[in-house]
Short mmCIF file of C-alpha atoms and ligand atoms in Angstrom, two decimals:
data_model
loop_
_atom_site.label_atom_id
_atom_site.label_comp_id
_atom_site.label_asym_id
_atom_site.label_seq_id
_atom_site.Cartn_x
_atom_site.Cartn_y
_atom_site.Cartn_z
CA UNK X 34 -15.93 -3.80 -27.13
CA UNK X 35 -17.73 -6.32 -24.97
CA UNK X 36 -19.88 -5.10 -22.17
CA UNK X 37 -19.23 -5.96 -18.55
CA UNK X 38 -21.89 -8.68 -18.30
CA UNK X 39 -20.50 -10.61 -21.28
CA UNK X 40 -17.06 -10.89 -19.74
CA UNK X 41 -16.80 -14.08 -17.76
CA UNK X 42 -13.14 -13.97 -16.77
CA UNK X 43 -9.93 -12.25 -17.76
CA UNK X 44 -7.48 -14.76 -19.14
CA UNK X 45 -3.80 -14.60 -20.02
CA UNK X 46 -3.34 -14.42 -23.79
CA UNK X 47 0.27 -13.27 -24.02
CA UNK X 48 1.94 -10.15 -25.34
CA UNK X 49 0.72 -10.42 -28.91
CA UNK X 50 -2.94 -10.49 -28.00
CA UNK X 51 -5.04 -7.50 -29.08
CA UNK X 52 -7.96 -8.46 -26.84
CA UNK X 53 -8.57 -5.58 -24.41
CA UNK X 54 -10.09 -7.88 -21.78
CA UNK X 55 -7.10 -10.21 -21.52
CA UNK X 56 -3.78 -10.19 -19.68
CA UNK X 57 -0.71 -9.71 -21.88
CA UNK X 58 1.91 -10.31 -19.16
CA UNK X 59 0.12 -11.59 -16.06
CA UNK X 60 -0.10 -15.36 -16.22
CA UNK X 61 -1.28 -16.20 -12.69
CA UNK X 62 -0.23 -19.86 -12.59
CA UNK X 63 3.11 -19.43 -14.38
CA UNK X 64 5.98 -20.35 -12.08
CA UNK X 65 8.92 -17.96 -12.02
CA UNK X 66 11.66 -17.94 -9.43
CA UNK X 67 10.07 -20.77 -7.48
CA UNK X 68 6.57 -19.33 -7.09
CA UNK X 69 3.53 -18.67 -9.26
CA UNK X 70 3.09 -15.10 -10.43
CA UNK X 71 -0.06 -14.99 -8.34
CA UNK X 72 1.92 -15.85 -5.21
CA UNK X 73 4.65 -13.31 -5.95
CA UNK X 74 2.26 -10.46 -6.60
CA UNK X 75 -0.63 -11.06 -4.18
CA UNK X 76 -2.96 -8.60 -5.91
CA UNK X 77 -5.69 -7.01 -3.87
CA UNK X 78 -8.77 -4.96 -4.72
CA UNK X 79 -9.41 -1.72 -2.84
CA UNK X 80 -13.06 -1.64 -1.90
CA UNK X 81 -13.33 2.14 -1.51
CA UNK X 82 -12.14 3.15 -4.97
CA UNK X 83 -13.58 0.18 -6.81
CA UNK X 84 -16.93 -0.46 -5.20
CA UNK X 85 -17.89 2.91 -3.73
CA UNK X 86 -16.17 5.88 -5.42
CA UNK X 87 -18.41 7.39 -8.07
CA UNK X 88 -16.03 9.91 -9.61
CA UNK X 89 -16.91 12.83 -7.36
CA UNK X 90 -14.29 15.58 -7.28
CA UNK X 91 -14.08 19.14 -5.95
CA UNK X 92 -15.74 20.49 -9.07
CA UNK X 93 -18.43 17.98 -9.79
CA UNK X 94 -20.69 15.19 -8.66
CA UNK X 95 -20.68 11.53 -9.61
CA UNK X 96 -19.74 10.39 -13.10
CA UNK X 97 -20.56 6.76 -12.22
CA UNK X 98 -23.41 5.10 -10.41
CA UNK X 99 -22.51 2.34 -7.96
CA UNK X 100 -25.86 2.07 -6.20
CA UNK X 101 -26.88 -1.00 -8.18
CA UNK X 102 -30.45 0.24 -8.44
CA UNK X 103 -30.98 -0.01 -4.70
CA UNK X 104 -32.51 2.52 -2.34
CA UNK X 105 -32.53 0.66 0.99
CA UNK X 106 -29.01 1.21 2.40
CA UNK X 107 -28.40 -2.35 3.65
CA UNK X 108 -29.69 -3.81 0.40
CA UNK X 109 -27.41 -1.46 -1.51
CA UNK X 110 -24.34 -2.53 0.47
CA UNK X 111 -25.20 -6.18 -0.04
CA UNK X 112 -25.43 -5.55 -3.78
CA UNK X 113 -22.09 -3.76 -3.66
CA UNK X 114 -20.54 -6.75 -1.87
CA UNK X 115 -21.99 -9.18 -4.43
CA UNK X 116 -20.49 -7.04 -7.19
CA UNK X 117 -17.14 -6.85 -5.39
CA UNK X 118 -16.71 -10.61 -5.24
CA UNK X 119 -17.97 -11.11 -8.79
CA UNK X 120 -15.43 -8.53 -9.97
CA UNK X 121 -12.58 -10.24 -8.08
CA UNK X 122 -13.62 -13.52 -9.70
CA UNK X 123 -13.55 -11.99 -13.17
CA UNK X 124 -10.08 -10.56 -12.55
CA UNK X 125 -8.72 -13.55 -10.68
CA UNK X 126 -7.85 -11.32 -7.72
CA UNK X 127 -7.55 -13.24 -4.46
CA UNK X 128 -7.35 -10.46 -1.88
CA UNK X 129 -9.28 -7.35 -0.93
CA UNK X 130 -9.01 -4.46 1.52
CA UNK X 131 -11.67 -2.23 3.04
CA UNK X 132 -12.50 0.53 5.51
CA UNK X 133 -15.50 -0.07 7.79
CA UNK X 134 -17.35 2.74 6.01
CA UNK X 135 -16.79 1.13 2.59
CA UNK X 136 -18.80 -1.99 3.32
CA UNK X 137 -21.73 -0.78 5.43
CA UNK X 138 -23.98 2.27 5.58
CA UNK X 139 -23.53 4.87 8.31
CA UNK X 140 -26.26 4.76 10.95
CA UNK X 141 -27.64 7.74 12.88
CA UNK X 142 -25.51 6.92 15.93
CA UNK X 143 -22.13 5.32 16.54
CA UNK X 144 -23.94 2.23 17.84
CA UNK X 145 -26.12 1.95 14.75
CA UNK X 146 -23.12 2.28 12.42
CA UNK X 147 -21.22 -0.43 14.27
CA UNK X 148 -24.26 -2.72 14.13
CA UNK X 149 -24.62 -2.19 10.37
CA UNK X 150 -20.94 -2.97 10.01
CA UNK X 151 -21.22 -6.21 11.97
CA UNK X 152 -24.14 -7.40 9.86
CA UNK X 153 -22.22 -6.65 6.67
CA UNK X 154 -19.05 -8.37 7.94
CA UNK X 155 -21.10 -11.55 8.39
CA UNK X 156 -22.46 -11.18 4.88
CA UNK X 157 -18.95 -10.65 3.48
CA UNK X 158 -17.69 -13.62 5.47
CA UNK X 159 -20.15 -15.83 3.57
CA UNK X 160 -19.17 -14.34 0.21
CA UNK X 161 -15.48 -14.70 1.03
CA UNK X 162 -15.91 -18.41 1.68
CA UNK X 163 -18.03 -19.02 -1.42
CA UNK X 164 -15.64 -17.14 -3.69
CA UNK X 165 -12.49 -18.36 -1.99
CA UNK X 166 -11.07 -14.88 -1.30
CA UNK X 167 -8.91 -13.51 1.50
CA UNK X 168 -8.82 -10.25 3.39
CA UNK X 169 -5.40 -8.61 2.95
CA UNK X 170 -6.16 -5.89 5.49
CA UNK X 171 -8.92 -3.83 6.96
CA UNK X 172 -8.94 -0.32 8.38
CA UNK X 173 -11.30 2.17 9.99
CA UNK X 174 -12.42 5.28 8.17
CA UNK X 175 -11.65 7.70 10.99
CA UNK X 176 -11.42 10.76 8.80
CA UNK X 177 -14.57 11.14 6.67
CA UNK X 178 -17.23 12.09 9.19
CA UNK X 179 -17.27 15.65 10.51
CA UNK X 180 -16.57 14.50 14.07
CA UNK X 181 -13.07 13.64 12.83
CA UNK X 182 -12.42 17.13 11.44
CA UNK X 183 -9.65 17.72 14.00
CA UNK X 184 -8.31 14.17 13.85
CA UNK X 185 -9.25 10.88 15.51
CA UNK X 186 -6.58 9.65 17.95
CA UNK X 187 -5.09 13.16 17.76
CA UNK X 188 -8.36 15.03 18.11
CA UNK X 189 -8.65 17.75 20.76
CA UNK X 190 -11.79 15.91 21.92
CA UNK X 191 -11.48 12.84 24.15
CA UNK X 192 -14.98 11.76 23.03
CA UNK X 193 -13.75 11.60 19.45
CA UNK X 194 -10.73 9.57 20.63
CA UNK X 195 -13.20 7.12 22.21
CA UNK X 196 -15.36 6.88 19.07
CA UNK X 197 -12.24 6.24 17.01
CA UNK X 198 -11.27 3.48 19.44
CA UNK X 199 -14.72 1.89 19.21
CA UNK X 200 -14.47 1.84 15.42
CA UNK X 201 -10.95 0.39 15.38
CA UNK X 202 -12.01 -2.21 17.94
CA UNK X 203 -14.85 -3.39 15.73
CA UNK X 204 -12.59 -3.34 12.64
CA UNK X 205 -10.02 -5.49 14.46
CA UNK X 206 -12.85 -7.88 15.42
CA UNK X 207 -13.86 -8.01 11.75
CA UNK X 208 -10.27 -8.62 10.66
CA UNK X 209 -10.00 -11.55 13.06
CA UNK X 210 -13.37 -12.96 11.98
CA UNK X 211 -12.41 -12.70 8.30
CA UNK X 212 -8.95 -14.17 8.88
CA UNK X 213 -7.25 -10.98 7.64
CA UNK X 214 -3.47 -10.92 7.96
CA UNK X 215 -3.10 -7.15 8.20
CA UNK X 216 -4.59 -4.13 9.88
CA UNK X 217 -3.80 -0.66 8.50
CA UNK X 218 -3.59 2.70 10.16
CA UNK X 219 -3.51 5.48 7.63
CA UNK X 220 -3.35 8.75 9.56
CA UNK X 221 -6.37 10.31 7.87
CA UNK X 222 -6.63 13.63 9.67
CA UNK X 223 -3.90 12.83 12.22
CA UNK X 224 -1.91 16.00 11.72
CA UNK X 225 -2.51 19.72 11.94
CA UNK X 226 -2.97 22.97 10.06
CA UNK X 227 -1.48 25.50 12.52
CA UNK X 228 0.44 25.46 15.79
CA UNK X 229 -1.72 28.39 16.93
CA UNK X 230 -4.36 25.85 17.97
CA UNK X 231 -2.40 22.60 18.36
CA UNK X 232 -0.69 20.77 21.24
CA UNK X 233 1.65 18.58 19.18
CA UNK X 234 3.22 16.82 22.18
CA UNK X 235 -0.14 15.68 23.55
CA UNK X 236 -1.41 14.69 20.09
CA UNK X 237 1.63 12.51 19.39
CA UNK X 238 1.49 10.89 22.83
CA UNK X 239 -2.21 10.22 22.29
CA UNK X 240 -1.59 8.68 18.90
CA UNK X 241 0.92 6.33 20.55
CA UNK X 242 -1.56 5.53 23.34
CA UNK X 243 -4.17 4.73 20.71
CA UNK X 244 -1.89 2.45 18.69
CA UNK X 245 -0.65 0.71 21.83
CA UNK X 246 -4.22 -0.03 22.95
CA UNK X 247 -5.14 -1.22 19.46
CA UNK X 248 -2.11 -3.53 19.38
CA UNK X 249 -2.90 -4.90 22.84
CA UNK X 250 -6.55 -5.45 21.95
CA UNK X 251 -5.66 -7.24 18.73
CA UNK X 252 -3.05 -9.49 20.29
CA UNK X 253 -5.28 -10.33 23.25
CA UNK X 254 -8.03 -11.40 20.88
CA UNK X 255 -5.91 -13.58 18.64
CA UNK X 256 -4.80 -11.28 15.83
CA UNK X 257 -1.44 -12.67 14.72
CA UNK X 258 -0.98 -10.63 11.53
CA UNK X 259 0.84 -7.34 11.03
CA UNK X 260 -0.26 -3.88 11.98
CA UNK X 261 0.75 -1.37 9.35
CA UNK X 262 1.21 2.36 9.32
CA UNK X 263 0.70 3.93 5.92
CA UNK X 264 2.88 7.04 5.62
CA UNK X 265 1.62 10.13 3.80
CA UNK X 266 3.16 13.60 4.08
CA UNK X 267 0.15 15.86 3.50
CA UNK X 268 -3.48 15.79 2.41
CA UNK X 269 -5.86 16.15 4.07
CA UNK X 270 -3.85 18.03 6.72
CA UNK X 271 -0.91 20.29 5.98
CA UNK X 272 1.40 18.42 8.37
CA UNK X 273 0.52 14.73 8.55
CA UNK X 274 2.23 13.11 11.55
CA UNK X 275 3.04 10.01 9.47
CA UNK X 276 5.02 12.01 6.89
CA UNK X 277 7.14 9.21 5.44
CA UNK X 278 8.61 5.83 6.40
CA UNK X 279 11.50 7.38 8.34
CA UNK X 280 9.15 9.60 10.35
CA UNK X 281 6.87 6.66 11.16
CA UNK X 282 9.79 4.48 12.18
CA UNK X 283 11.08 7.18 14.49
CA UNK X 284 7.63 7.41 16.07
CA UNK X 285 7.35 3.65 16.48
CA UNK X 286 10.77 3.47 18.12
CA UNK X 287 10.06 6.32 20.51
CA UNK X 288 6.89 4.61 21.71
CA UNK X 289 8.18 1.00 21.65
CA UNK X 290 5.87 -0.17 18.91
CA UNK X 291 8.36 -1.66 16.47
CA UNK X 292 7.91 -5.37 15.91
CA UNK X 293 4.13 -5.25 15.80
CA UNK X 294 3.97 -2.42 13.27
CA UNK X 295 5.32 -2.47 9.73
CA UNK X 296 4.89 -0.10 6.80
CA UNK X 297 2.21 -0.05 4.14
CA UNK X 298 4.00 1.93 1.44
CA UNK X 299 1.93 3.74 -1.16
CA UNK X 300 3.65 4.88 -4.35
CA UNK X 301 1.74 8.14 -4.65
CA UNK X 302 2.40 9.03 -1.00
CA UNK X 303 6.12 8.47 -1.52
CA UNK X 304 6.24 10.95 -4.37
CA UNK X 305 4.15 13.47 -2.42
CA UNK X 306 6.83 13.27 0.27
CA UNK X 307 9.50 14.08 -2.31
CA UNK X 308 10.77 10.50 -2.35
CA UNK X 309 10.74 7.76 -4.90
CA UNK X 310 8.54 4.73 -4.34
CA UNK X 311 11.63 2.53 -4.10
CA UNK X 312 13.26 4.82 -1.54
CA UNK X 313 10.31 4.36 0.80
CA UNK X 314 10.31 0.60 0.26
CA UNK X 315 14.04 0.41 0.98
CA UNK X 316 13.74 2.54 4.12
CA UNK X 317 11.04 0.19 5.39
CA UNK X 318 13.03 -2.93 4.49
CA UNK X 319 16.34 -1.87 6.04
CA UNK X 320 14.45 -1.14 9.25
CA UNK X 321 12.76 -4.58 9.29
CA UNK X 322 9.43 -2.95 8.58
CA UNK X 323 8.69 -3.97 5.00
CA UNK X 324 5.04 -4.96 5.10
CA UNK X 325 2.55 -4.23 2.36
CA UNK X 326 2.12 -1.99 -0.67
CA UNK X 327 -0.59 0.34 -1.91
CA UNK X 328 0.09 0.03 -5.61
CA UNK X 329 -0.78 3.13 -7.58
CA UNK X 330 0.97 6.07 -9.18
CA UNK X 331 0.73 9.84 -8.96
CA UNK X 332 1.05 12.42 -11.68
CA UNK X 333 4.37 14.23 -11.45
CA UNK X 334 2.76 17.44 -12.69
CA UNK X 335 0.06 17.43 -10.01
CA UNK X 336 0.76 17.91 -6.34
CA UNK X 337 -1.90 15.66 -4.88
CA UNK X 338 -2.85 12.05 -4.36
CA UNK X 339 -4.28 11.19 -7.77
CA UNK X 340 -4.30 7.45 -6.98
CA UNK X 341 -3.92 6.35 -10.59
CA UNK X 342 -3.59 2.76 -11.64
CA UNK X 343 0.13 1.96 -11.99
CA UNK X 344 1.31 1.75 -15.60
CA UNK X 345 4.88 2.99 -15.33
CA UNK X 346 6.97 -0.14 -15.89
CA UNK X 347 10.18 1.48 -14.63
CA UNK X 348 8.49 2.04 -11.29
CA UNK X 349 6.89 -1.39 -11.11
CA UNK X 350 10.28 -2.95 -11.94
CA UNK X 351 12.08 -0.94 -9.27
CA UNK X 352 9.29 -1.77 -6.81
CA UNK X 353 9.49 -5.49 -7.50
CA UNK X 354 13.27 -5.34 -7.12
CA UNK X 355 12.71 -3.97 -3.63
CA UNK X 356 10.11 -6.65 -2.90
CA UNK X 357 12.66 -9.32 -3.88
CA UNK X 358 15.41 -7.71 -1.85
CA UNK X 359 13.05 -7.69 1.14
CA UNK X 360 12.43 -11.43 0.68
CA UNK X 361 8.96 -11.17 -0.90
CA UNK X 362 5.61 -10.63 0.77
CA UNK X 363 4.67 -12.47 3.92
CA UNK X 364 1.42 -11.04 5.27
CA UNK X 365 1.35 -8.16 2.81
CA UNK X 366 0.53 -7.83 -0.86
CA UNK X 367 -0.08 -5.40 -3.71
CA UNK X 368 -3.29 -3.54 -3.02
CA UNK X 369 -4.49 -1.37 -5.89
CA UNK X 370 -5.29 1.79 -3.96
CA UNK X 371 -6.21 3.28 -7.31
CA UNK X 372 -9.21 4.61 -9.15
CA UNK X 373 -10.13 5.14 -12.77
CA UNK X 374 -10.02 8.74 -14.03
CA UNK X 375 -13.36 10.51 -13.74
CA UNK X 376 -14.15 10.25 -17.47
CA UNK X 377 -13.36 6.49 -17.46
CA UNK X 378 -16.77 5.90 -16.01
CA UNK X 379 -18.01 2.48 -17.08
CA UNK X 380 -17.76 -0.92 -15.44
CA UNK X 381 -15.58 -2.01 -18.36
CA UNK X 382 -13.14 0.77 -17.41
CA UNK X 383 -12.75 -0.77 -13.95
CA UNK X 384 -11.76 -4.09 -15.52
CA UNK X 385 -9.45 -2.39 -18.02
CA UNK X 386 -7.81 -0.37 -15.23
CA UNK X 387 -7.13 -3.46 -13.13
CA UNK X 388 -5.82 -5.27 -16.20
CA UNK X 389 -3.47 -2.31 -16.80
CA UNK X 390 -2.24 -2.35 -13.20
CA UNK X 391 -1.87 -6.12 -12.98
CA UNK X 392 -0.09 -6.37 -16.33
CA UNK X 393 2.26 -3.51 -15.38
CA UNK X 394 3.20 -5.30 -12.17
CA UNK X 395 3.52 -8.62 -13.97
CA UNK X 396 5.95 -6.92 -16.36
CA UNK X 397 7.71 -5.35 -13.38
CA UNK X 398 8.06 -8.79 -11.79
CA UNK X 399 9.48 -10.29 -14.97
CA UNK X 400 11.91 -7.41 -15.59
CA UNK X 401 13.01 -7.24 -11.94
CA UNK X 402 13.93 -10.91 -12.15
CA UNK X 403 15.87 -10.29 -15.35
CA UNK X 404 17.86 -7.59 -13.57
CA UNK X 405 18.61 -9.92 -10.69
CA UNK X 406 19.59 -12.78 -13.03
CA UNK X 407 21.74 -10.49 -15.16
CA UNK X 408 23.61 -9.57 -11.99
CA UNK X 409 25.56 -6.60 -13.37
CA UNK X 410 23.89 -4.03 -11.16
CA UNK X 411 24.15 -6.04 -7.94
CA UNK X 412 27.77 -6.89 -8.75
CA UNK X 413 28.53 -3.22 -9.30
CA UNK X 414 27.11 -2.23 -5.91
CA UNK X 415 28.86 -5.10 -4.20
CA UNK X 416 32.19 -4.17 -5.71
CA UNK X 417 31.70 -0.47 -4.92
CA UNK X 418 31.83 -1.17 -1.19
CA UNK X 419 34.69 -3.70 -1.24
CA UNK X 420 36.89 -1.41 0.89
CA UNK X 421 34.77 -2.47 3.88
CA UNK X 422 35.70 -6.11 3.44
CA UNK X 423 39.42 -5.74 4.11
CA UNK X 424 41.88 -3.74 6.16
CA UNK X 425 40.60 -0.68 7.98
CA UNK X 426 37.15 -0.95 6.38
CA UNK X 427 36.68 -4.43 7.78
CA UNK X 428 37.61 -3.12 11.23
CA UNK X 429 35.02 -0.29 10.90
CA UNK X 430 32.29 -2.74 10.02
CA UNK X 431 33.27 -5.17 12.75
CA UNK X 432 33.49 -2.41 15.35
CA UNK X 433 37.11 -3.18 16.21
CA UNK X 434 38.60 0.24 15.60
CA UNK X 435 38.29 3.71 17.13
CA UNK X 436 38.98 7.33 16.23
CA UNK X 437 42.63 7.13 17.41
CA UNK X 438 43.44 4.33 14.99
CA UNK X 439 41.38 5.87 12.18
CA UNK X 440 43.16 9.15 12.64
CA UNK X 441 46.62 7.51 12.51
CA UNK X 442 45.55 5.57 9.45
CA UNK X 443 44.19 8.67 7.70
CA UNK X 444 47.32 10.70 8.36
CA UNK X 445 49.44 8.11 6.59
CA UNK X 446 47.36 8.23 3.43
CA UNK X 447 48.95 10.02 0.53
CA UNK X 448 46.26 9.58 -2.08
CA UNK X 449 42.57 9.51 -1.17
CA UNK X 450 40.38 8.80 -4.16
CA UNK X 451 36.87 7.53 -4.78
CA UNK X 452 35.87 5.52 -7.81
CA UNK X 453 33.23 6.79 -10.22
CA UNK X 454 29.64 5.93 -9.33
CA UNK X 455 28.92 5.29 -13.05
CA UNK X 456 25.24 6.22 -12.74
CA UNK X 457 24.72 6.86 -16.45
CA UNK X 458 26.35 3.56 -17.36
CA UNK X 459 24.13 1.71 -14.87
CA UNK X 460 21.05 3.40 -16.31
CA UNK X 461 21.92 2.09 -19.75
CA UNK X 462 22.49 -1.38 -18.30
CA UNK X 463 19.00 -1.13 -16.82
CA UNK X 464 17.52 -0.15 -20.19
CA UNK X 465 19.49 -2.84 -21.95
CA UNK X 466 18.08 -5.50 -19.63
CA UNK X 467 14.53 -4.17 -19.94
CA UNK X 468 14.42 -3.70 -23.68
CA UNK X 469 17.01 -6.18 -24.95
C1 XLS L 287 -5.34 7.78 1.43
C2 XLS L 287 -4.91 6.44 1.75
C3 XLS L 287 -6.02 5.50 2.14
C4 XLS L 287 -5.44 4.33 2.86
C5 XLS L 287 -6.44 3.57 3.68
O1 XLS L 287 -4.62 8.58 0.87
O2 XLS L 287 -4.15 5.93 0.71
O3 XLS L 287 -6.76 5.14 1.03
O4 XLS L 287 -4.81 3.46 1.99
O5 XLS L 287 -7.07 4.36 4.61
NI1 NI L 288 -3.43 3.99 0.54
NI1 NI L 289 -3.43 7.56 -1.41
#
């Protein structure tokens, strides 16, 4: 196999190619359903997993070295940034996402860290222009440092709340400077372990105060993109406040934050919440909050966030169907919040992992379109609800009936029956479309 340095760019070679460093299904410039594949999919690189994570887990240290031979922290982060943009070039990825802590070294004080961050944002701004890349979204790492051990916006300490605000403020500034169209809030440690030490009412109110101030700051300073909440049910805390899309939407409604905030749905978080990926996407979409996607997959036998590169074509197909139903991406995209397995520890593995994820989503895009074009599944659903298009059903939908009339109607019914849902049949239709 070639080594990383020899690989200039990953090209589309089609499904019969045996070249590991080539796309089999992702043909970026190919136009399908009115847009290029690149425009449909809007792939993004996650800085934290790709550029920083070195394979550390609970049982062992790094299995990779991403220090690029540097010792001076600022020099190291510049080398990381150079590598990041070179990697995006090789893969033909247009977008990227980062946390403040991914792109700059921590200083000894809050001030020093923010200054390092600002310097690095300028450096990245230059790279972004030279390499013609775009920031999909940024976020603040308000969970890693020990000061965030009891949360950030939901910490018991007002000083920590203020530090979190300072970090989000500078990340919003960076997002504006870099022309980013999204800003993510993943709850990090916003949640709790036990009610014996927790004032849930105050913590939730404070989280809303924090998000409201962030929204106001962003809008005042010219941020016109979307704010996203990324739901996750557990990990690191036992009860994460942003459990799933429905929980987040309820929170946003209670505190009048809908409109500015949409969902960033992560596949692995959906399954941790006991939902399917497509369920979470649909819940977001039907509540006008479909935003962006953290594309990865979990392992159904493991109960944690394994953040694997997505290779399950059923899931990518169902995901892309939801993306189409939601009208496609506007400010959002498909961010690979995914990392190679610890033993896949070479630079080539990073390329191969992205190729796997991008090809799986390209396949998902192609198969989702086949399902839409075939039309059998949509027609089935449409027909299943036809009773709401006539008679009493029409009146229910139009809001022109009431319990008195419904009761009279019901009492005159002699036979009440429901048609079969035909799930197994529909599953074979699905397979038939996918595999011919
Ligand atoms: C962690 C989250 C995180 C967010 C960004 O589980 O997925 O990586 O995407 O903070
Ligand atoms: Ni994520
Ligand atoms: Ni995750």
